[in-house]
Amino acid sequence: MSHIFIVTSEKNGLNDLISALTLKTDIKSVCVESGRQALEAAVKLSPDLVIIDEQLKDMSGLELVQRLISVNAFINTAVISSLSDEDFHEASEGLGVLMKLSPKPAKSDAAELLEKLESIS
């Protein structure tokens, strides 16, 4: 079973993504609203994947990725971002982000993300 955290303060914008993940019976997903909550949960539960919104209440999505690396460098991350692919690559270089997601990720994005996760597991 894969454990996935979704870190966002705006769940409504992620309805398609969340519903696609909940359809999979071998995935347990947990939603948290802040970077602090995600870090605390990551220490306890060691998720397989953390999907992070671009901006959280207490930090940016990329800042959370940096902090997660210090908790467990093997946690896979996907970040929602409005940056162009080139700008995102520049901003996230060296952080090992598995995938950039659009600001309104669709069910097809969830499928692509899960395929990438499975290919490296």
C-alpha positions as protocol buffer text, in pm:
chain_id: "A"
residue {
  index: 1
  type: MET
  ca { x: 0 y: 0 z: 0 }
}
residue {
  index: 2
  type: SER
  ca { x: 130 y: 345 z: -92 }
}
residue {
  index: 3
  type: HIS
  ca { x: 94 y: 634 z: 149 }
}
residue {
  index: 4
  type: ILE
  ca { x: 44 y: 974 z: -13 }
}
residue {
  index: 5
  type: PHE
  ca { x: 22 y: 1310 z: 160 }
}
residue {
  index: 6
  type: ILE
  ca { x: -154 y: 1598 z: -11 }
}
residue {
  index: 7
  type: VAL
  ca { x: -45 y: 1930 z: 134 }
}
residue {
  index: 8
  type: THR
  ca { x: -278 y: 2218 z: 48 }
}
residue {
  index: 9
  type: SER
  ca { x: -496 y: 2477 z: 213 }
}
residue {
  index: 10
  type: GLU
  ca { x: -723 y: 2479 z: -96 }
}
residue {
  index: 11
  type: LYS
  ca { x: -858 y: 2125 z: -139 }
}
residue {
  index: 12
  type: ASN
  ca { x: -1130 y: 2238 z: -381 }
}
residue {
  index: 13
  type: GLY
  ca { x: -876 y: 2313 z: -653 }
}
residue {
  index: 14
  type: LEU
  ca { x: -747 y: 1957 z: -626 }
}
residue {
  index: 15
  type: ASN
  ca { x: -1077 y: 1769 z: -640 }
}
residue {
  index: 16
  type: ASP
  ca { x: -995 y: 1585 z: -964 }
}
residue {
  index: 17
  type: LEU
  ca { x: -654 y: 1480 z: -840 }
}
residue {
  index: 18
  type: ILE
  ca { x: -782 y: 1370 z: -500 }
}
residue {
  index: 19
  type: SER
  ca { x: -1074 y: 1175 z: -646 }
}
residue {
  index: 20
  type: ALA
  ca { x: -842 y: 994 z: -889 }
}
residue {
  index: 21
  type: LEU
  ca { x: -614 y: 893 z: -604 }
}
residue {
  index: 22
  type: THR
  ca { x: -900 y: 773 z: -382 }
}
residue {
  index: 23
  type: LEU
  ca { x: -1024 y: 542 z: -658 }
}
residue {
  index: 24
  type: LYS
  ca { x: -710 y: 335 z: -618 }
}
residue {
  index: 25
  type: THR
  ca { x: -760 y: 78 z: -343 }
}
residue {
  index: 26
  type: ASP
  ca { x: -386 y: 34 z: -285 }
}
residue {
  index: 27
  type: ILE
  ca { x: -337 y: 401 z: -193 }
}
residue {
  index: 28
  type: LYS
  ca { x: -399 y: 566 z: 140 }
}
residue {
  index: 29
  type: SER
  ca { x: -406 y: 942 z: 109 }
}
residue {
  index: 30
  type: VAL
  ca { x: -392 y: 1198 z: 388 }
}
residue {
  index: 31
  type: CYS
  ca { x: -460 y: 1570 z: 343 }
}
residue {
  index: 32
  type: VAL
  ca { x: -288 y: 1827 z: 560 }
}
residue {
  index: 33
  type: GLU
  ca { x: -305 y: 2206 z: 536 }
}
residue {
  index: 34
  type: SER
  ca { x: 41 y: 2331 z: 630 }
}
residue {
  index: 35
  type: GLY
  ca { x: 406 y: 2256 z: 582 }
}
residue {
  index: 36
  type: ARG
  ca { x: 448 y: 2212 z: 956 }
}
residue {
  index: 37
  type: GLN
  ca { x: 175 y: 1945 z: 965 }
}
residue {
  index: 38
  type: ALA
  ca { x: 331 y: 1768 z: 666 }
}
residue {
  index: 39
  type: LEU
  ca { x: 674 y: 1763 z: 830 }
}
residue {
  index: 40
  type: GLU
  ca { x: 533 y: 1625 z: 1156 }
}
residue {
  index: 41
  type: ALA
  ca { x: 336 y: 1356 z: 970 }
}
residue {
  index: 42
  type: ALA
  ca { x: 635 y: 1265 z: 750 }
}
residue {
  index: 43
  type: VAL
  ca { x: 845 y: 1191 z: 1058 }
}
residue {
  index: 44
  type: LYS
  ca { x: 578 y: 955 z: 1192 }
}
residue {
  index: 45
  type: LEU
  ca { x: 444 y: 792 z: 875 }
}
residue {
  index: 46
  type: SER
  ca { x: 722 y: 812 z: 611 }
}
residue {
  index: 47
  type: PRO
  ca { x: 500 y: 860 z: 303 }
}
residue {
  index: 48
  type: ASP
  ca { x: 585 y: 726 z: -41 }
}
residue {
  index: 49
  type: LEU
  ca { x: 481 y: 1053 z: -205 }
}
residue {
  index: 50
  type: VAL
  ca { x: 399 y: 1406 z: -94 }
}
residue {
  index: 51
  type: ILE
  ca { x: 197 y: 1624 z: -332 }
}
residue {
  index: 52
  type: ILE
  ca { x: 253 y: 1987 z: -240 }
}
residue {
  index: 53
  type: ASP
  ca { x: 61 y: 2299 z: -336 }
}
residue {
  index: 54
  type: GLU
  ca { x: 259 y: 2592 z: -473 }
}
residue {
  index: 55
  type: GLN
  ca { x: 197 y: 2812 z: -170 }
}
residue {
  index: 56
  type: LEU
  ca { x: 99 y: 2692 z: 177 }
}
residue {
  index: 57
  type: LYS
  ca { x: -10 y: 2894 z: 480 }
}
residue {
  index: 58
  type: ASP
  ca { x: 333 y: 2878 z: 638 }
}
residue {
  index: 59
  type: MET
  ca { x: 582 y: 2829 z: 352 }
}
residue {
  index: 60
  type: SER
  ca { x: 618 y: 2780 z: -20 }
}
residue {
  index: 61
  type: GLY
  ca { x: 587 y: 2437 z: -175 }
}
residue {
  index: 62
  type: LEU
  ca { x: 953 y: 2427 z: -272 }
}
residue {
  index: 63
  type: GLU
  ca { x: 1054 y: 2529 z: 79 }
}
residue {
  index: 64
  type: LEU
  ca { x: 861 y: 2229 z: 211 }
}
residue {
  index: 65
  type: VAL
  ca { x: 1044 y: 2003 z: -36 }
}
residue {
  index: 66
  type: GLN
  ca { x: 1377 y: 2132 z: 102 }
}
residue {
  index: 67
  type: ARG
  ca { x: 1265 y: 2063 z: 458 }
}
residue {
  index: 68
  type: LEU
  ca { x: 1131 y: 1716 z: 371 }
}
residue {
  index: 69
  type: ILE
  ca { x: 1475 y: 1623 z: 236 }
}
residue {
  index: 70
  type: SER
  ca { x: 1618 y: 1675 z: 584 }
}
residue {
  index: 71
  type: VAL
  ca { x: 1348 y: 1450 z: 731 }
}
residue {
  index: 72
  type: ASN
  ca { x: 1390 y: 1174 z: 472 }
}
residue {
  index: 73
  type: ALA
  ca { x: 1577 y: 1225 z: 146 }
}
residue {
  index: 74
  type: PHE
  ca { x: 1391 y: 929 z: -9 }
}
residue {
  index: 75
  type: ILE
  ca { x: 1042 y: 1084 z: 11 }
}
residue {
  index: 76
  type: ASN
  ca { x: 916 y: 1146 z: -342 }
}
residue {
  index: 77
  type: THR
  ca { x: 754 y: 1482 z: -407 }
}
residue {
  index: 78
  type: ALA
  ca { x: 532 y: 1642 z: -669 }
}
residue {
  index: 79
  type: VAL
  ca { x: 476 y: 2016 z: -663 }
}
residue {
  index: 80
  type: ILE
  ca { x: 188 y: 2217 z: -801 }
}
residue {
  index: 81
  type: SER
  ca { x: 330 y: 2521 z: -976 }
}
residue {
  index: 82
  type: SER
  ca { x: 226 y: 2798 z: -1212 }
}
residue {
  index: 83
  type: LEU
  ca { x: 587 y: 2850 z: -1321 }
}
residue {
  index: 84
  type: SER
  ca { x: 686 y: 2757 z: -1675 }
}
residue {
  index: 85
  type: ASP
  ca { x: 860 y: 2420 z: -1705 }
}
residue {
  index: 86
  type: GLU
  ca { x: 1195 y: 2594 z: -1754 }
}
residue {
  index: 87
  type: ASP
  ca { x: 1151 y: 2827 z: -1455 }
}
residue {
  index: 88
  type: PHE
  ca { x: 1029 y: 2540 z: -1237 }
}
residue {
  index: 89
  type: HIS
  ca { x: 1329 y: 2329 z: -1334 }
}
residue {
  index: 90
  type: GLU
  ca { x: 1557 y: 2618 z: -1241 }
}
residue {
  index: 91
  type: ALA
  ca { x: 1382 y: 2677 z: -905 }
}
residue {
  index: 92
  type: SER
  ca { x: 1366 y: 2309 z: -807 }
}
residue {
  index: 93
  type: GLU
  ca { x: 1703 y: 2194 z: -938 }
}
residue {
  index: 94
  type: GLY
  ca { x: 1872 y: 1961 z: -694 }
}
residue {
  index: 95
  type: LEU
  ca { x: 1556 y: 1894 z: -493 }
}
residue {
  index: 96
  type: GLY
  ca { x: 1466 y: 1569 z: -669 }
}
residue {
  index: 97
  type: VAL
  ca { x: 1107 y: 1666 z: -743 }
}
residue {
  index: 98
  type: LEU
  ca { x: 940 y: 1375 z: -920 }
}
residue {
  index: 99
  type: MET
  ca { x: 689 y: 1584 z: -1114 }
}
residue {
  index: 100
  type: LYS
  ca { x: 556 y: 1936 z: -1158 }
}
residue {
  index: 101
  type: LEU
  ca { x: 176 y: 1955 z: -1161 }
}
residue {
  index: 102
  type: SER
  ca { x: -39 y: 2227 z: -1312 }
}
residue {
  index: 103
  type: PRO
  ca { x: -236 y: 2457 z: -1077 }
}
residue {
  index: 104
  type: LYS
  ca { x: -554 y: 2259 z: -1157 }
}
residue {
  index: 105
  type: PRO
  ca { x: -429 y: 1900 z: -1185 }
}
residue {
  index: 106
  type: ALA
  ca { x: -659 y: 1661 z: -1368 }
}
residue {
  index: 107
  type: LYS
  ca { x: -723 y: 1289 z: -1326 }
}
residue {
  index: 108
  type: SER
  ca { x: -478 y: 1224 z: -1610 }
}
residue {
  index: 109
  type: ASP
  ca { x: -209 y: 1404 z: -1408 }
}
residue {
  index: 110
  type: ALA
  ca { x: -275 y: 1167 z: -1119 }
}
residue {
  index: 111
  type: ALA
  ca { x: -238 y: 868 z: -1350 }
}
residue {
  index: 112
  type: GLU
  ca { x: 91 y: 1002 z: -1490 }
}
residue {
  index: 113
  type: LEU
  ca { x: 221 y: 1074 z: -1141 }
}
residue {
  index: 114
  type: LEU
  ca { x: 134 y: 726 z: -1016 }
}
residue {
  index: 115
  type: GLU
  ca { x: 304 y: 571 z: -1320 }
}
residue {
  index: 116
  type: LYS
  ca { x: 621 y: 768 z: -1245 }
}
residue {
  index: 117
  type: LEU
  ca { x: 606 y: 666 z: -880 }
}
residue {
  index: 118
  type: GLU
  ca { x: 559 y: 301 z: -972 }
}
residue {
  index: 119
  type: SER
  ca { x: 846 y: 310 z: -1222 }
}
residue {
  index: 120
  type: ILE
  ca { x: 1094 y: 417 z: -953 }
}
residue {
  index: 121
  type: SER
  ca { x: 961 y: 195 z: -674 }
}
